[in-house]
mmCIF file of C-alpha atoms in Angstrom:
data_model
loop_
_atom_site.group_PDB
_atom_site.id
_atom_site.type_symbol
_atom_site.label_atom_id
_atom_site.label_comp_id
_atom_site.label_asym_id
_atom_site.label_seq_id
_atom_site.Cartn_x
_atom_site.Cartn_y
_atom_site.Cartn_z
ATOM 1 C CA MET A 1 -144.076 99.096 73.880
ATOM 2 C CA LYS A 2 -143.794 95.224 74.599
ATOM 3 C CA LEU A 3 -142.632 93.208 71.671
ATOM 4 C CA HIS A 4 -143.549 89.641 70.769
ATOM 5 C CA ARG A 5 -141.025 86.919 71.145
ATOM 6 C CA GLU A 6 -141.184 86.180 67.380
ATOM 7 C CA SER A 7 -139.749 89.649 66.595
ATOM 8 C CA LYS A 8 -136.206 89.071 67.591
ATOM 9 C CA GLY A 9 -134.692 87.759 64.330
ATOM 10 C CA THR A 10 -136.816 90.146 62.135
ATOM 11 C CA ILE A 11 -135.887 93.257 64.133
ATOM 12 C CA ILE A 12 -132.040 92.327 64.084
ATOM 13 C CA VAL A 13 -132.098 91.954 60.267
ATOM 14 C CA ALA A 14 -134.321 95.141 59.809
ATOM 15 C CA SER A 15 -131.920 97.114 62.095
ATOM 16 C CA VAL A 16 -128.849 96.133 60.118
ATOM 17 C CA LEU A 17 -130.276 96.864 57.014
ATOM 18 C CA PHE A 18 -131.566 100.323 58.079
ATOM 19 C CA ALA A 19 -128.167 101.221 59.486
ATOM 20 C CA VAL A 20 -126.251 100.165 56.215
ATOM 21 C CA LEU A 21 -128.842 101.843 53.895
ATOM 22 C CA ALA A 22 -128.889 105.012 56.111
ATOM 23 C CA PHE A 23 -125.056 105.209 56.030
ATOM 24 C CA LEU A 24 -124.938 104.748 52.350
ATOM 25 C CA ALA A 25 -127.612 107.520 51.800
ATOM 26 C CA VAL A 26 -125.556 109.939 54.010
ATOM 27 C CA TYR A 27 -122.292 109.117 52.341
ATOM 28 C CA TYR A 28 -123.517 109.303 48.724
ATOM 29 C CA LEU A 29 -126.475 111.560 48.747
ATOM 30 C CA LYS A 30 -125.227 114.116 51.406
ATOM 31 C CA GLU A 31 -127.944 116.726 51.913
ATOM 32 C CA TRP A 32 -130.412 114.683 50.001
ATOM 33 C CA SER A 33 -130.172 111.665 52.294
ATOM 34 C CA LEU A 34 -133.301 112.505 54.103
ATOM 35 C CA LEU A 35 -135.254 111.553 51.114
ATOM 36 C CA VAL A 36 -134.075 107.997 51.593
ATOM 37 C CA ILE A 37 -133.859 107.957 55.471
ATOM 38 C CA VAL A 38 -137.356 109.232 56.283
ATOM 39 C CA PRO A 39 -139.096 106.423 54.233
ATOM 40 C CA LEU A 40 -136.779 104.141 55.680
ATOM 41 C CA LEU A 41 -137.655 105.177 59.205
ATOM 42 C CA VAL A 42 -141.378 104.669 58.450
ATOM 43 C CA ILE A 43 -140.742 101.146 57.280
ATOM 44 C CA TYR A 44 -138.397 100.455 60.274
ATOM 45 C CA GLY A 45 -141.118 101.635 62.642
ATOM 46 C CA LEU A 46 -143.856 99.529 61.002
ATOM 47 C CA VAL A 47 -141.656 96.520 61.728
ATOM 48 C CA PHE A 48 -141.862 97.244 65.455
ATOM 49 C CA TRP A 49 -145.744 98.061 65.064
ATOM 50 C CA PHE A 50 -146.321 94.613 63.626
ATOM 51 C CA PHE A 51 -144.654 92.910 66.432
ATOM 52 C CA ARG A 52 -146.463 94.872 69.176
ATOM 53 C CA VAL A 53 -148.097 93.024 72.104
ATOM 54 C CA PRO A 54 -151.109 95.061 73.254
ATOM 55 C CA ASP A 55 -152.117 94.940 76.996
ATOM 56 C CA ARG A 56 -155.686 93.224 77.144
ATOM 57 C CA GLU A 57 -157.726 92.021 80.084
ATOM 58 C CA ILE A 58 -158.673 88.470 79.244
ATOM 59 C CA LEU A 59 -161.842 87.225 80.955
ATOM 60 C CA ASP A 60 -162.988 83.736 81.573
ATOM 61 C CA HIS A 61 -165.413 82.093 79.080
ATOM 62 C CA LYS A 62 -167.489 79.032 78.929
ATOM 63 C CA GLU A 63 -170.118 79.188 76.115
ATOM 64 C CA ASN A 64 -168.501 82.369 74.467
ATOM 65 C CA VAL A 65 -166.517 81.877 71.256
ATOM 66 C CA ILE A 66 -163.938 84.669 71.386
ATOM 67 C CA ALA A 67 -162.280 86.371 68.279
ATOM 68 C CA PRO A 68 -158.882 84.560 68.098
ATOM 69 C CA VAL A 69 -157.268 87.399 66.116
ATOM 70 C CA ASP A 70 -157.508 91.143 65.307
ATOM 71 C CA GLY A 71 -158.847 91.603 61.800
ATOM 72 C CA LYS A 72 -161.943 91.668 59.672
ATOM 73 C CA VAL A 73 -164.703 89.027 59.366
ATOM 74 C CA VAL A 74 -164.648 87.973 55.663
ATOM 75 C CA MET A 75 -166.726 84.723 55.685
ATOM 76 C CA ILE A 76 -169.496 83.127 57.609
ATOM 77 C CA LYS A 77 -170.954 79.938 56.093
ATOM 78 C CA GLU A 78 -171.837 76.166 56.389
ATOM 79 C CA VAL A 79 -169.054 74.023 55.161
ATOM 80 C CA GLU A 80 -167.772 70.551 55.346
ATOM 81 C CA GLU A 81 -164.760 70.345 57.544
ATOM 82 C CA ASN A 82 -163.136 67.103 56.553
ATOM 83 C CA GLU A 83 -159.897 67.189 58.240
ATOM 84 C CA PHE A 84 -160.933 66.615 61.881
ATOM 85 C CA LEU A 85 -164.870 67.003 62.306
ATOM 86 C CA LYS A 86 -165.482 65.060 59.254
ATOM 87 C CA GLY A 87 -168.817 66.794 58.822
ATOM 88 C CA LYS A 88 -170.715 70.110 58.499
ATOM 89 C CA ALA A 89 -169.732 73.141 60.605
ATOM 90 C CA ILE A 90 -170.186 76.907 60.516
ATOM 91 C CA GLN A 91 -166.963 78.477 59.282
ATOM 92 C CA VAL A 92 -166.027 82.114 60.507
ATOM 93 C CA SER A 93 -163.106 83.431 58.845
ATOM 94 C CA ILE A 94 -161.041 86.572 59.947
ATOM 95 C CA PHE A 95 -158.511 88.235 57.646
ATOM 96 C CA MET A 96 -155.518 90.071 59.231
ATOM 97 C CA SER A 97 -153.814 92.917 57.414
ATOM 98 C CA PRO A 98 -150.169 93.432 57.999
ATOM 99 C CA LEU A 99 -151.023 96.393 60.280
ATOM 100 C CA ASN A 100 -153.114 94.136 62.760
ATOM 101 C CA VAL A 101 -151.717 92.503 65.842
ATOM 102 C CA HIS A 102 -150.824 88.972 64.660
ATOM 103 C CA ILE A 103 -151.057 87.070 68.017
ATOM 104 C CA CYS A 104 -153.278 84.015 67.514
ATOM 105 C CA ARG A 105 -155.557 83.181 70.474
ATOM 106 C CA PHE A 106 -157.670 80.312 71.542
ATOM 107 C CA PRO A 107 -161.264 80.890 70.612
ATOM 108 C CA VAL A 108 -162.681 78.601 73.377
ATOM 109 C CA SER A 109 -161.755 77.076 76.583
ATOM 110 C CA GLY A 110 -161.124 73.419 77.050
ATOM 111 C CA LYS A 111 -158.612 70.843 76.114
ATOM 112 C CA VAL A 112 -156.421 70.612 72.967
ATOM 113 C CA ILE A 113 -157.100 67.229 71.343
ATOM 114 C CA TYR A 114 -155.572 67.699 67.891
ATOM 115 C CA LYS A 115 -152.780 69.665 66.278
ATOM 116 C CA LYS A 116 -151.178 69.317 62.826
ATOM 117 C CA TYR A 117 -149.089 71.541 60.490
ATOM 118 C CA HIS A 118 -149.667 71.286 56.753
ATOM 119 C CA PRO A 119 -147.221 72.724 54.118
ATOM 120 C CA GLY A 120 -148.868 74.203 51.074
ATOM 121 C CA LYS A 121 -149.330 77.214 48.699
ATOM 122 C CA TYR A 122 -149.301 80.843 49.274
ATOM 123 C CA LEU A 123 -152.697 82.059 47.722
ATOM 124 C CA VAL A 124 -154.035 85.442 48.917
ATOM 125 C CA ALA A 125 -155.556 84.829 52.386
ATOM 126 C CA TRP A 126 -158.968 85.913 51.557
ATOM 127 C CA HIS A 127 -159.186 83.275 48.743
ATOM 128 C CA GLU A 128 -161.703 80.692 49.728
ATOM 129 C CA LYS A 129 -159.356 77.734 48.719
ATOM 130 C CA SER A 130 -156.615 79.075 50.954
ATOM 131 C CA SER A 131 -158.320 77.141 53.921
ATOM 132 C CA THR A 132 -157.486 73.900 52.405
ATOM 133 C CA GLU A 133 -154.559 74.539 49.879
ATOM 134 C CA ASN A 134 -152.256 77.024 51.552
ATOM 135 C CA GLU A 135 -149.678 76.387 54.324
ATOM 136 C CA ARG A 136 -151.553 76.095 57.452
ATOM 137 C CA THR A 137 -152.021 74.609 60.867
ATOM 138 C CA THR A 138 -155.219 73.001 62.351
ATOM 139 C CA VAL A 139 -155.874 72.778 65.974
ATOM 140 C CA ALA A 140 -159.067 71.276 67.609
ATOM 141 C CA VAL A 141 -160.211 71.786 71.223
ATOM 142 C CA GLU A 142 -162.773 69.848 73.139
ATOM 143 C CA SER A 143 -164.614 72.925 74.713
ATOM 144 C CA LEU A 144 -166.106 73.290 78.264
ATOM 145 C CA THR A 145 -169.646 72.897 76.625
ATOM 146 C CA GLY A 146 -168.618 69.480 75.286
ATOM 147 C CA HIS A 147 -168.205 70.409 71.650
ATOM 148 C CA LYS A 148 -165.282 70.011 69.292
ATOM 149 C CA VAL A 149 -164.178 73.349 67.888
ATOM 150 C CA VAL A 150 -161.434 73.450 65.005
ATOM 151 C CA PHE A 151 -159.559 76.455 64.148
ATOM 152 C CA ARG A 152 -156.908 77.063 61.495
ATOM 153 C CA GLN A 153 -153.953 79.440 61.003
ATOM 154 C CA ILE A 154 -153.530 80.178 57.288
ATOM 155 C CA ALA A 155 -150.546 81.688 55.638
ATOM 156 C CA GLY A 156 -151.165 84.272 52.928
ATOM 157 C CA TYR A 157 -149.292 85.734 49.947
ATOM 158 C CA VAL A 158 -146.986 87.585 52.277
ATOM 159 C CA ALA A 159 -146.992 85.571 55.469
ATOM 160 C CA ARG A 160 -144.231 82.903 55.238
ATOM 161 C CA ARG A 161 -143.980 81.824 58.819
ATOM 162 C CA ILE A 162 -146.739 80.240 61.185
ATOM 163 C CA VAL A 163 -145.922 79.204 64.789
ATOM 164 C CA PHE A 164 -148.147 77.577 67.136
ATOM 165 C CA TYR A 165 -147.095 76.540 70.862
ATOM 166 C CA CYS A 166 -149.901 74.171 71.999
ATOM 167 C CA ASN A 167 -149.617 70.399 72.174
ATOM 168 C CA GLU A 168 -152.211 67.738 72.638
ATOM 169 C CA GLY A 169 -153.415 67.517 76.113
ATOM 170 C CA ASP A 170 -152.848 71.113 76.943
ATOM 171 C CA ALA A 171 -155.389 73.299 78.593
ATOM 172 C CA ALA A 172 -156.923 75.954 76.278
ATOM 173 C CA LYS A 173 -158.112 79.139 77.729
ATOM 174 C CA ALA A 174 -160.146 81.395 75.426
ATOM 175 C CA GLY A 175 -158.310 84.674 74.492
ATOM 176 C CA HIS A 176 -154.953 83.412 75.558
ATOM 177 C CA GLU A 177 -152.207 82.949 72.992
ATOM 178 C CA PHE A 178 -151.387 79.748 71.090
ATOM 179 C CA GLY A 179 -149.486 80.902 68.204
ATOM 180 C CA PHE A 180 -148.403 83.749 65.877
ATOM 181 C CA ILE A 181 -148.293 84.515 62.050
ATOM 182 C CA LYS A 182 -146.028 86.786 60.409
ATOM 183 C CA PHE A 183 -147.165 89.520 57.968
ATOM 184 C CA GLY A 184 -150.813 89.087 57.185
ATOM 185 C CA SER A 185 -152.875 86.133 56.886
ATOM 186 C CA ARG A 186 -156.209 84.454 58.153
ATOM 187 C CA MET A 187 -157.765 82.485 60.816
ATOM 188 C CA ASP A 188 -160.680 80.096 60.311
ATOM 189 C CA VAL A 189 -162.808 78.855 63.272
ATOM 190 C CA PHE A 190 -165.173 75.816 62.517
ATOM 191 C CA LEU A 191 -168.183 75.720 65.083
ATOM 192 C CA PRO A 192 -171.146 73.523 65.636
ATOM 193 C CA LEU A 193 -174.265 74.129 63.454
ATOM 194 C CA ASP A 194 -176.358 75.224 66.333
ATOM 195 C CA SER A 195 -174.019 77.862 67.515
ATOM 196 C CA GLU A 196 -175.491 81.438 67.756
ATOM 197 C CA ILE A 197 -173.195 83.529 65.601
ATOM 198 C CA ILE A 198 -172.974 87.101 66.848
ATOM 199 C CA CYS A 199 -170.536 88.633 64.515
ATOM 200 C CA LYS A 200 -171.333 89.542 60.777
ATOM 201 C CA ILE A 201 -169.322 89.893 57.575
ATOM 202 C CA GLY A 202 -167.360 93.179 57.670
ATOM 203 C CA ASP A 203 -167.055 93.355 61.495
ATOM 204 C CA LYS A 204 -163.662 94.378 62.821
ATOM 205 C CA THR A 205 -162.557 92.002 65.642
ATOM 206 C CA MET A 206 -160.318 92.471 68.574
ATOM 207 C CA GLY A 207 -158.611 89.078 69.483
ATOM 208 C CA GLY A 208 -159.097 87.966 72.981
ATOM 209 C CA ILE A 209 -162.005 90.429 73.716
ATOM 210 C CA ASP A 210 -164.793 90.356 71.171
ATOM 211 C CA VAL A 211 -167.398 87.493 71.297
ATOM 212 C CA ILE A 212 -167.984 86.150 67.738
ATOM 213 C CA ALA A 213 -170.357 83.285 68.717
ATOM 214 C CA LYS A 214 -172.072 81.452 71.463
ATOM 215 C CA MET A 215 -172.369 77.623 71.862
ATOM 216 C CA ARG A 216 -175.174 75.801 73.501
ATOM 217 C CA GLU A 217 -174.064 73.757 76.558
#
């Protein structure tokens, strides 16, 4: 199984903790040590599972808006996006549980025209105010269809580290990685009002594969 580059530090810490706790369990609990070691092995395995990098065939897209993450659609509504667009947009929000793949992908192809990191709170990721009050990043892409599309990584109650690798002027390719969030969070995508929304609340998404909307050229 291929692991994400962000896994290195976490896996080193988890390995040391597992080795120390397993040793102590064997030393002090003797024949009862499996009662501690088995749950530790499950948790240790989940760390590797969290950082997995699935092998996916990413296609080229123009009008299609691609799911930026694996997760569940929890919000589709018209909102005011006041950071970059300064106007109304359709917000599609996808919640990621700790068991989802946490690679963050460009939802559209085009050119990165804006990026910014915001420190903030750690409200639960499905809370509506988390989009504007939590620690987050905002990226805007001018799409191949001539639209400005904004998307936002949002830290949740558990997630305490957001990384994004893109810079202004970079080429964006729908479905390709631009960042990572550790341990559960949310992604918001802000689309033009005339976009055709294909997903619905409750849908499970596969990042880089599923089409969640289409924009008119």
